[in-house]
N, CA, C and O of each residue as an XYZ file, in Angstrom:
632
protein
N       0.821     -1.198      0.000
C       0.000      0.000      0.000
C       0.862      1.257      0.000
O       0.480      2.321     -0.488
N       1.891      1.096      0.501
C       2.796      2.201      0.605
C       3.847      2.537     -0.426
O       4.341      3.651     -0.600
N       4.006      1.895     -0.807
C       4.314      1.929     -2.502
C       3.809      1.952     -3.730
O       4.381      2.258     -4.776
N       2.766      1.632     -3.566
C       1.938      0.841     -4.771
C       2.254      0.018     -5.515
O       1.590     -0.184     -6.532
N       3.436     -0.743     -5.198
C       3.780     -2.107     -5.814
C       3.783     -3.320     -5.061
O       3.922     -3.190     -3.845
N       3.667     -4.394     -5.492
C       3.337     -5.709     -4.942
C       4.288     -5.726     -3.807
O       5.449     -5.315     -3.786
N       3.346     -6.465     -2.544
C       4.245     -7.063     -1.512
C       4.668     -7.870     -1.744
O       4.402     -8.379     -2.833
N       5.664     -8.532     -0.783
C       6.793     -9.865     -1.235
C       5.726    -11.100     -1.397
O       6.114    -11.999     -2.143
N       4.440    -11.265     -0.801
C       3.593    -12.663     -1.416
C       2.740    -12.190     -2.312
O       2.037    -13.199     -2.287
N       2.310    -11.644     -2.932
C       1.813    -11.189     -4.368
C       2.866    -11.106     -5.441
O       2.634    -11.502     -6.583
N       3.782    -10.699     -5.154
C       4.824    -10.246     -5.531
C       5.766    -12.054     -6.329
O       6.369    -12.171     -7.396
N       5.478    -13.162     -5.197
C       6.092    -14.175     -5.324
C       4.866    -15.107     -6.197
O       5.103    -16.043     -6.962
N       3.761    -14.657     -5.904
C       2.861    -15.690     -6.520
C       3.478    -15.303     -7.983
O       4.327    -15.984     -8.559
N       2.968    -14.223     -8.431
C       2.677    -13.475     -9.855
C       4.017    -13.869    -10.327
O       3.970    -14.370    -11.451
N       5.436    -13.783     -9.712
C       6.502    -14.102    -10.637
C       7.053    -15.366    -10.760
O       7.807    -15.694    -11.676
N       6.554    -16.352     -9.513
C       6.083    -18.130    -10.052
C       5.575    -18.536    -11.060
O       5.986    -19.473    -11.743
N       4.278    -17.621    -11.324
C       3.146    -18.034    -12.675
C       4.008    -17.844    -13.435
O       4.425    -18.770    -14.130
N       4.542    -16.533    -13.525
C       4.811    -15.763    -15.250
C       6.654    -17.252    -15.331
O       6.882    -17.839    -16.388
N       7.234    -17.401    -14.525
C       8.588    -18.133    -14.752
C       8.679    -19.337    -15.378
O       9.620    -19.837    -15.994
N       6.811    -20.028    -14.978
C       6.382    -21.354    -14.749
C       6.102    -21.437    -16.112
O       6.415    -22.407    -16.802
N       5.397    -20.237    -16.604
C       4.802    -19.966    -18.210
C       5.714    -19.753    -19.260
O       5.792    -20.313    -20.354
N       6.696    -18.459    -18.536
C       7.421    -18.065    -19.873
C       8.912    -18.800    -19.813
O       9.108    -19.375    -18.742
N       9.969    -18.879    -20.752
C      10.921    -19.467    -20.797
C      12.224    -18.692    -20.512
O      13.360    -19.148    -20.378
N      11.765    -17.310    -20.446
C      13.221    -16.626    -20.244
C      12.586    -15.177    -19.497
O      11.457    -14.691    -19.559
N      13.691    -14.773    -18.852
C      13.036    -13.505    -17.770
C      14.638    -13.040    -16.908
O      15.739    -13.575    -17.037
N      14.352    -12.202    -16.285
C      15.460    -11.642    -15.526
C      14.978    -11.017    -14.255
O      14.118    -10.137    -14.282
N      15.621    -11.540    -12.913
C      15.492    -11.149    -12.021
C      16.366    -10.627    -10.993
O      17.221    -11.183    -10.305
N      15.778     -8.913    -11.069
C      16.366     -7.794    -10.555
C      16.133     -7.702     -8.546
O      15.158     -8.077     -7.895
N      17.207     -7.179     -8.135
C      16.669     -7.438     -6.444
C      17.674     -5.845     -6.594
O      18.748     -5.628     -7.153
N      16.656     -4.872     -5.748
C      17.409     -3.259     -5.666
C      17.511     -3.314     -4.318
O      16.547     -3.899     -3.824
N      18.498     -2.837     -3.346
C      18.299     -2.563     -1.786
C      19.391     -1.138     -2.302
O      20.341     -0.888     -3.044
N      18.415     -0.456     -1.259
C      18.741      1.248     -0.682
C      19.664      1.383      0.062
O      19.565      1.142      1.265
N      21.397      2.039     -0.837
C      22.515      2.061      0.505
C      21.766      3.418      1.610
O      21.060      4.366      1.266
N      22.186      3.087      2.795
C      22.261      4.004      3.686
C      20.954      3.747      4.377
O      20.881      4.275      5.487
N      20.171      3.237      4.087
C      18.755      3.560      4.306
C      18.215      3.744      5.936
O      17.296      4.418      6.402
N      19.167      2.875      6.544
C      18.918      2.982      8.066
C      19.675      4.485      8.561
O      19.570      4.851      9.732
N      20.293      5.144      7.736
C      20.914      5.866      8.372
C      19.714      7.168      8.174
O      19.730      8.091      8.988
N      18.979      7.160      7.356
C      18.171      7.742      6.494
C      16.874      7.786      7.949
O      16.329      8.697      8.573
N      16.812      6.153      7.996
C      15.314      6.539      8.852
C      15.864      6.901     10.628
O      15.085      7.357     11.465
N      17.331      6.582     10.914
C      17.898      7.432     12.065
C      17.878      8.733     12.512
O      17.760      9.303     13.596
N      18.098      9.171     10.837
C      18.349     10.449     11.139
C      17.301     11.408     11.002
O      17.377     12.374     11.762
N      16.303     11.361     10.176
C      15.176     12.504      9.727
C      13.885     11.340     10.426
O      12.881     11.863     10.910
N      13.969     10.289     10.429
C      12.472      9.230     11.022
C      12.205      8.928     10.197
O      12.549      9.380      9.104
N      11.143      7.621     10.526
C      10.297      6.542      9.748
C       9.220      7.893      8.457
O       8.855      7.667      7.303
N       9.101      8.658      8.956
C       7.979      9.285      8.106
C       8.682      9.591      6.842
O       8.337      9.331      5.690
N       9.800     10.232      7.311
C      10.768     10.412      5.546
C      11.910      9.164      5.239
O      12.628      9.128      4.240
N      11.903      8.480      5.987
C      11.918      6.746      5.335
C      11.052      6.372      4.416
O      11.530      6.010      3.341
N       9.493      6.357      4.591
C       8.497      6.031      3.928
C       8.503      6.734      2.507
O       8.285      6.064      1.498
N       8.767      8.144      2.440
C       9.028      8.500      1.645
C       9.644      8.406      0.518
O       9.265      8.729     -0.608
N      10.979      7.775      1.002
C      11.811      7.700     -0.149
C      11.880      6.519     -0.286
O      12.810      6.109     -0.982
N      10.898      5.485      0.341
C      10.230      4.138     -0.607
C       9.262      4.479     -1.287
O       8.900      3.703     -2.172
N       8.634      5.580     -1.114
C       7.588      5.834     -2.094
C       8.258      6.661     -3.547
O       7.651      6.635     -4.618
N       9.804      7.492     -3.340
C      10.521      7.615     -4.638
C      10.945      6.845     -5.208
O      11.020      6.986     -6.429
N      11.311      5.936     -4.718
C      12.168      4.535     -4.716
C      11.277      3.903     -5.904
O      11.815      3.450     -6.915
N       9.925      3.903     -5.721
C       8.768      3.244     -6.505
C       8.565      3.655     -7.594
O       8.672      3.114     -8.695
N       8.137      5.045     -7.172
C       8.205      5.787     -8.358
C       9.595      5.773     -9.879
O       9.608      5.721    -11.109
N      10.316      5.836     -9.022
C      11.445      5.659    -10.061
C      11.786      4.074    -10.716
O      12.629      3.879    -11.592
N      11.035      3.133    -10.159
C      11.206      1.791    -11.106
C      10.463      2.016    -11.659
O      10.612      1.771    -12.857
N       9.053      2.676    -11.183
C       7.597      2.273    -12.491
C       7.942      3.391    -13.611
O       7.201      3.595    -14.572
N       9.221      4.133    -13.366
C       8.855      4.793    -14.732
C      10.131      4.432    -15.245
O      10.467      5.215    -16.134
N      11.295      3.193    -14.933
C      11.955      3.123    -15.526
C      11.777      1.624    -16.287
O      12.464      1.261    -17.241
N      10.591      0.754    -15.588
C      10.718     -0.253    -16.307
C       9.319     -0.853    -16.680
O       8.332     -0.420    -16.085
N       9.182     -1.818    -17.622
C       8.042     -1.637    -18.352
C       6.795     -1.907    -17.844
O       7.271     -2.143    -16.733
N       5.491     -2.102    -17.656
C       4.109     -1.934    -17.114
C       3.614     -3.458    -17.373
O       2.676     -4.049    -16.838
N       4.707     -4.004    -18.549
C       4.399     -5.710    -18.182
C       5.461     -6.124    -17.047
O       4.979     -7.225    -16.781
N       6.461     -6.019    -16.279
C       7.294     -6.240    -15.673
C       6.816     -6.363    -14.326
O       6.150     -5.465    -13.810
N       7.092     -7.329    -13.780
C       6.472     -7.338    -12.355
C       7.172     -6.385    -11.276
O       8.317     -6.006    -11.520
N       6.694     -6.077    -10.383
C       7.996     -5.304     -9.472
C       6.560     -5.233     -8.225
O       5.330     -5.272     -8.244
N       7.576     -5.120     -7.324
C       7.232     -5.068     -6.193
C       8.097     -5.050     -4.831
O       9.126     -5.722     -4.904
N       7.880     -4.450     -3.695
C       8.279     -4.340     -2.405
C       8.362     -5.316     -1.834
O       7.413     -5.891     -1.301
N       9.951     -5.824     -1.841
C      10.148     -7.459     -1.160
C      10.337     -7.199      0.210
O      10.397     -8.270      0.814
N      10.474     -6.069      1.076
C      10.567     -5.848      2.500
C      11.209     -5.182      2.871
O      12.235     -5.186      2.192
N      11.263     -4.159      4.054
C      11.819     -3.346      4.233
C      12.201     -2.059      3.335
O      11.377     -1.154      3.203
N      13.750     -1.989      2.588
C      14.199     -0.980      1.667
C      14.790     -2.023      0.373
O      15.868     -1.845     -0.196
N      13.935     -3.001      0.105
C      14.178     -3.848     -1.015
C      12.980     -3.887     -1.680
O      11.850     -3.896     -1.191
N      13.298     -3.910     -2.790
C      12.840     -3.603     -4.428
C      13.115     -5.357     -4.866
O      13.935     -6.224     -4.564
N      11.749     -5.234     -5.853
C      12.725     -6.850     -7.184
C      11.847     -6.289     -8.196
O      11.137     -5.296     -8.038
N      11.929     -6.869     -9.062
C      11.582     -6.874    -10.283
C      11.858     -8.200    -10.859
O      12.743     -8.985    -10.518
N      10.728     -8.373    -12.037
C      10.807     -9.435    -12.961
C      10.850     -9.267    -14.233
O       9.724     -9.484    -14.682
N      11.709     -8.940    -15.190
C      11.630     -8.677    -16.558
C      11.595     -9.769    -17.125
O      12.664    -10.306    -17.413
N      10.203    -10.477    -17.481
C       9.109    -10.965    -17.740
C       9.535    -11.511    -19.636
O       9.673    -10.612    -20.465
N       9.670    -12.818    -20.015
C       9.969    -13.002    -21.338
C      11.009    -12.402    -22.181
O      10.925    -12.201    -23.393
N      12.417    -12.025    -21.084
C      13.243    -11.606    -22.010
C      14.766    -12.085    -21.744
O      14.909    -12.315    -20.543
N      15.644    -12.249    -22.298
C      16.784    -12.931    -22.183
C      17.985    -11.480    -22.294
O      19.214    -11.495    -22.369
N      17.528    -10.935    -22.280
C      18.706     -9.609    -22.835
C      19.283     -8.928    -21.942
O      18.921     -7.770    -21.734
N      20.284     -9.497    -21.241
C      21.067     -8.924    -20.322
C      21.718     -8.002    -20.563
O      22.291     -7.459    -19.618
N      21.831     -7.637    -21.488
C      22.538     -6.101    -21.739
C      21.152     -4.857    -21.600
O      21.418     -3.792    -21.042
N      19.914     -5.064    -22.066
C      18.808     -4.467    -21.901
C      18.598     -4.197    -20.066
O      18.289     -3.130    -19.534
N      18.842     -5.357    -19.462
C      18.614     -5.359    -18.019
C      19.610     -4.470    -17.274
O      19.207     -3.944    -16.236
N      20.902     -4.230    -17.691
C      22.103     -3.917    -17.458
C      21.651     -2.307    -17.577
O      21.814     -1.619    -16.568
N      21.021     -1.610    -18.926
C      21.037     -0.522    -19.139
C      19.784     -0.051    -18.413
O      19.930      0.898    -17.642
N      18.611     -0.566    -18.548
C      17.749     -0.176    -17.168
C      18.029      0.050    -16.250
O      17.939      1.247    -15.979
N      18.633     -1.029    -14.971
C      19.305     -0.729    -14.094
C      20.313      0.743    -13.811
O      20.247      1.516    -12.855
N      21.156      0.785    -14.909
C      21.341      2.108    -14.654
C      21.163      2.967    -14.882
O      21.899      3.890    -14.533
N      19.803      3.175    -15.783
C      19.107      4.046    -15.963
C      17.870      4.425    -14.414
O      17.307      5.456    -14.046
N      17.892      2.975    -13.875
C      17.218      3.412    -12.195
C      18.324      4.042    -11.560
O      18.055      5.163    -11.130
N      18.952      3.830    -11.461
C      20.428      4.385    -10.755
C      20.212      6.052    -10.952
O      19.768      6.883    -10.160
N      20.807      6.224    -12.601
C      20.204      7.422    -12.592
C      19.205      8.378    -12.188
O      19.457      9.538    -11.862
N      18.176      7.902    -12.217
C      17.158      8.564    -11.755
C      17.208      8.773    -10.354
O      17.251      9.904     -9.869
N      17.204      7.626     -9.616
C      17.346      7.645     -8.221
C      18.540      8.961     -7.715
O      18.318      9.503     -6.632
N      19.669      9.380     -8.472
C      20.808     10.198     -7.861
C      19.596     11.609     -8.416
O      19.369     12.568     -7.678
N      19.087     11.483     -9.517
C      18.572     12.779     -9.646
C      17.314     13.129     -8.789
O      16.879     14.192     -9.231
N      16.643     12.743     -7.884
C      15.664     12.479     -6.586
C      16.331     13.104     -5.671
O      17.237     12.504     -5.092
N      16.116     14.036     -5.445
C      16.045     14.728     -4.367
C      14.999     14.234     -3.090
O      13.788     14.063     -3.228
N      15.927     14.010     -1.560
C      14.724     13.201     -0.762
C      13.796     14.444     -0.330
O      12.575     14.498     -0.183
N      15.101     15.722     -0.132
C      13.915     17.138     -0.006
C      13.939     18.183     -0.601
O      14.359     19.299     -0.297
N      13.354     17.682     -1.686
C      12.858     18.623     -2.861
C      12.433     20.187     -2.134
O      12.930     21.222     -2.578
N      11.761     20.193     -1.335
C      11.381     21.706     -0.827
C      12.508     22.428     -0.446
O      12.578     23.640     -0.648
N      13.777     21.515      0.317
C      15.295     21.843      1.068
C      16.470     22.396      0.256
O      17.391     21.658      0.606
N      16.955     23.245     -0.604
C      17.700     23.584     -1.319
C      18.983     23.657     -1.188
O      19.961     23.816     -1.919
N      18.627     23.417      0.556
C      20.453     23.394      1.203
C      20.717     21.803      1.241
O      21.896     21.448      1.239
N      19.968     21.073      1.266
C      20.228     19.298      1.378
C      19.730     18.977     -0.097
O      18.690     19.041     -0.753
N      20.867     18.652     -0.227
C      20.866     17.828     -1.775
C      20.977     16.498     -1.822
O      21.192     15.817     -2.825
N      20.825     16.133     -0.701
C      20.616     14.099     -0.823
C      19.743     13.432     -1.848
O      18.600     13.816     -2.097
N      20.264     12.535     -2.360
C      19.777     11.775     -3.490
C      19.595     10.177     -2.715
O      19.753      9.841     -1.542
N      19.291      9.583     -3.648
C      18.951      8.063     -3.360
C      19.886      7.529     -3.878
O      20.021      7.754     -5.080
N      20.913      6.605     -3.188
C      21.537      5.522     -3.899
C      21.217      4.410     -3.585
O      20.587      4.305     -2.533
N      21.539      3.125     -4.401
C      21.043      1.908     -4.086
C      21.969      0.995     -4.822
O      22.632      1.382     -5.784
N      22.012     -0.531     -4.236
C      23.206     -1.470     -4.996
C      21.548     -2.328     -5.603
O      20.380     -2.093     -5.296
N      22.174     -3.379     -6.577
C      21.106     -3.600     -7.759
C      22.003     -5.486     -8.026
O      23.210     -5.687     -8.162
N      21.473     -5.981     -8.022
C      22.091     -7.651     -8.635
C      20.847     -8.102     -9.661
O      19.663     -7.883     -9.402
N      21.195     -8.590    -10.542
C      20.150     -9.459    -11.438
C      20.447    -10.902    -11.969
O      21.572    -11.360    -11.767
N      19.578    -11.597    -12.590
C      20.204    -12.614    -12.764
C      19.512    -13.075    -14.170
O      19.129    -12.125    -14.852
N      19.410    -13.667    -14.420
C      19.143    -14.155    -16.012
C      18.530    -16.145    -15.606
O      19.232    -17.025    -15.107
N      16.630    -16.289    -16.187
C      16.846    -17.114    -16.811
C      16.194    -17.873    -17.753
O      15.168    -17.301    -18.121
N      16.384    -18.979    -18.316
C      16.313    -19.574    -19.244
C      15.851    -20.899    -19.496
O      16.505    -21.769    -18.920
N      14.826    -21.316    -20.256
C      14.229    -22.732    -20.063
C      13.335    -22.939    -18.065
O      12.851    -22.154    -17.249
N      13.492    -23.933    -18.110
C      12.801    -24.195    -16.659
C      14.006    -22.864    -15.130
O      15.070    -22.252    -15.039
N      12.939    -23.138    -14.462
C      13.817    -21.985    -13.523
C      12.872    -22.472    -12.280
O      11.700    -22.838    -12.367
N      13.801    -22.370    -10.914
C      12.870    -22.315     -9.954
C      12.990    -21.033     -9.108
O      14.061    -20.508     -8.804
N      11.809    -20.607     -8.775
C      12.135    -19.176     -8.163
C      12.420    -18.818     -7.089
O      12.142    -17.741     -6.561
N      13.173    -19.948     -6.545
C      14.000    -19.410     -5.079
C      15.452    -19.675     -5.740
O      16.237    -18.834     -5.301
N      15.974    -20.424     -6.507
C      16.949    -20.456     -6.974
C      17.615    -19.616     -7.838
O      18.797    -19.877     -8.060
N      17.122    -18.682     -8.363
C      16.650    -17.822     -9.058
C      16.689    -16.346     -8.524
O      17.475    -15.452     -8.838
N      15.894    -16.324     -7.851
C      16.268    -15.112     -6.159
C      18.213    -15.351     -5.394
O      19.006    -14.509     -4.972
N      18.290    -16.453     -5.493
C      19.486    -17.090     -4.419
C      20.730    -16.165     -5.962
O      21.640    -15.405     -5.631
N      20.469    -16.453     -7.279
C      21.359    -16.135     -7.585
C      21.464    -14.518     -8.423
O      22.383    -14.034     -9.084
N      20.159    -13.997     -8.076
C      20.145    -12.710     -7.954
C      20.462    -11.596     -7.031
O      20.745    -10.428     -7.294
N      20.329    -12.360     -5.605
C      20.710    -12.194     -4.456
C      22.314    -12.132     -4.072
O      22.653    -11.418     -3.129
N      23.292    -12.884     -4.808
C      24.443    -13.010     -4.774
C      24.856    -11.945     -5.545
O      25.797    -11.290     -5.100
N      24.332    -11.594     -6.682
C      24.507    -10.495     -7.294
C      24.379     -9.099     -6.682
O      25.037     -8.077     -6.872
N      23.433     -9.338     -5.966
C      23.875     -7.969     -5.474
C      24.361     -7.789     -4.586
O      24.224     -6.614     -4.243
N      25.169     -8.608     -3.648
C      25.783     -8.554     -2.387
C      26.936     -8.341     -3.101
O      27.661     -7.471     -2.619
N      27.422     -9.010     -4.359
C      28.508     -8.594     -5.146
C      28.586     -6.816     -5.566
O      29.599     -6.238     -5.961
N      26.976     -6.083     -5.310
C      27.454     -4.714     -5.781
C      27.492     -4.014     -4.442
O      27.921     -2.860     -4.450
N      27.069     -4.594     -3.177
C      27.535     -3.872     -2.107
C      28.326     -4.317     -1.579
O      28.404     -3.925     -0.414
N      29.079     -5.059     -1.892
C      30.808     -5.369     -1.079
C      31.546     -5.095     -1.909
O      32.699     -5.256     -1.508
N      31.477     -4.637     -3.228
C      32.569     -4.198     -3.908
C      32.530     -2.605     -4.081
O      33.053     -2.049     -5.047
N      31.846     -1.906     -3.033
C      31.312     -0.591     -3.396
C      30.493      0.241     -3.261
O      30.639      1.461     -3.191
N      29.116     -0.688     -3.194
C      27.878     -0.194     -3.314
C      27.527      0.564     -4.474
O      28.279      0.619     -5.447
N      26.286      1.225     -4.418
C      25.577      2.221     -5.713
C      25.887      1.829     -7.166
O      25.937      2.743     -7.989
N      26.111      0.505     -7.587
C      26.199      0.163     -8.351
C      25.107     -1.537     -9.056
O      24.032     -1.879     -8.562
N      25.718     -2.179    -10.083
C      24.445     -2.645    -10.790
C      25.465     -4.067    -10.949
O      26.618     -3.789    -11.276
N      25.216     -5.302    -10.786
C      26.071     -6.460    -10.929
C      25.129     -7.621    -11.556
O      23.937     -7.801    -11.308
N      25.825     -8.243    -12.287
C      24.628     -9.398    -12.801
C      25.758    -10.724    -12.262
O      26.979    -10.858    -12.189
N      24.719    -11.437    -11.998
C      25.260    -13.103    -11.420
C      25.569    -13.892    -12.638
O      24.762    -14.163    -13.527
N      27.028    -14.288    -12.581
C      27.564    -15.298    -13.187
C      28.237    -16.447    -12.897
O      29.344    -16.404    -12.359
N      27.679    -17.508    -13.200
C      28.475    -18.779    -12.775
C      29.390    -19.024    -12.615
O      29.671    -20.173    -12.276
């Protein structure tokens, strides 16, 4: 409700069906660097907030067939739904990236210029897939973009 994108069990049904159906897809997992420091410092109310930019900036960066939804807390996924094109997934991603640095959390504040950053893993797949296995190696992916750095975009490779 606070996003307007799927919770993590709507979120898991809908991208079971579509994995079970279609043969190829890519799955994106976004988590928000800093984010605890975020709801420490200003509170939960402008926490909420910048999950509600957070939202905003996937639904307009990725497509309206694509599943996405709020997996918990300051995590994002996405499902790019019938497509194999990891270079397509690659340039989205940092095209969310982008957007997210250009988000201002207080747009009214002219002296605080904080932006949103976030680390991003995806994974790619193909033929049969199961969707915890699938998560597990999208999930590795992005622990690969916050231990090497953070605010960046990593895809899982074998």
């Amino acid at each position: 409700e606070l996003t307007g994108l799927l919770n993590k069990a709507a979120f898991t049904r809908q991208a079971k069906k579509s994995i079970n159906s279609a043969r190829e897809g890519i799955l994106i997992i976004l988590d928000c660097d800093g984010f605890k420091q975020v709801n420490d410092t200003y509170g939960h109310f402008v926490g909420d907030h910048v999950l509600k930019l957070v939202s905003v900036c996937i639904r307009q960066t990725f497509r309206s067939s694509d599943i996405m939804g709020r997996f918990g807390g300051d995590e994002f996924i996405i499902l790019m739904d019938r497509t194999s094109l990891t270079d397509i997934a690659m340039l989205r991603c940092n095209q969310l990236l982008k957007r997210l640095h250009e988000t201002k959390i207080f747009p009214e504040n002219s002296t605080d210029n904080q932006t949103i950053h976030a680390s991003i893993g995806f994974a790619l797949y193909e033929g049969e897939a199961d969707f915890d296995a699938l998560f597990q190696k999208a999930d590795k992916a992005l622990y690969e973009a916050k231990n090497t750095g953070k605010d960046k975009v990593c895809q899982f490779h074998l």
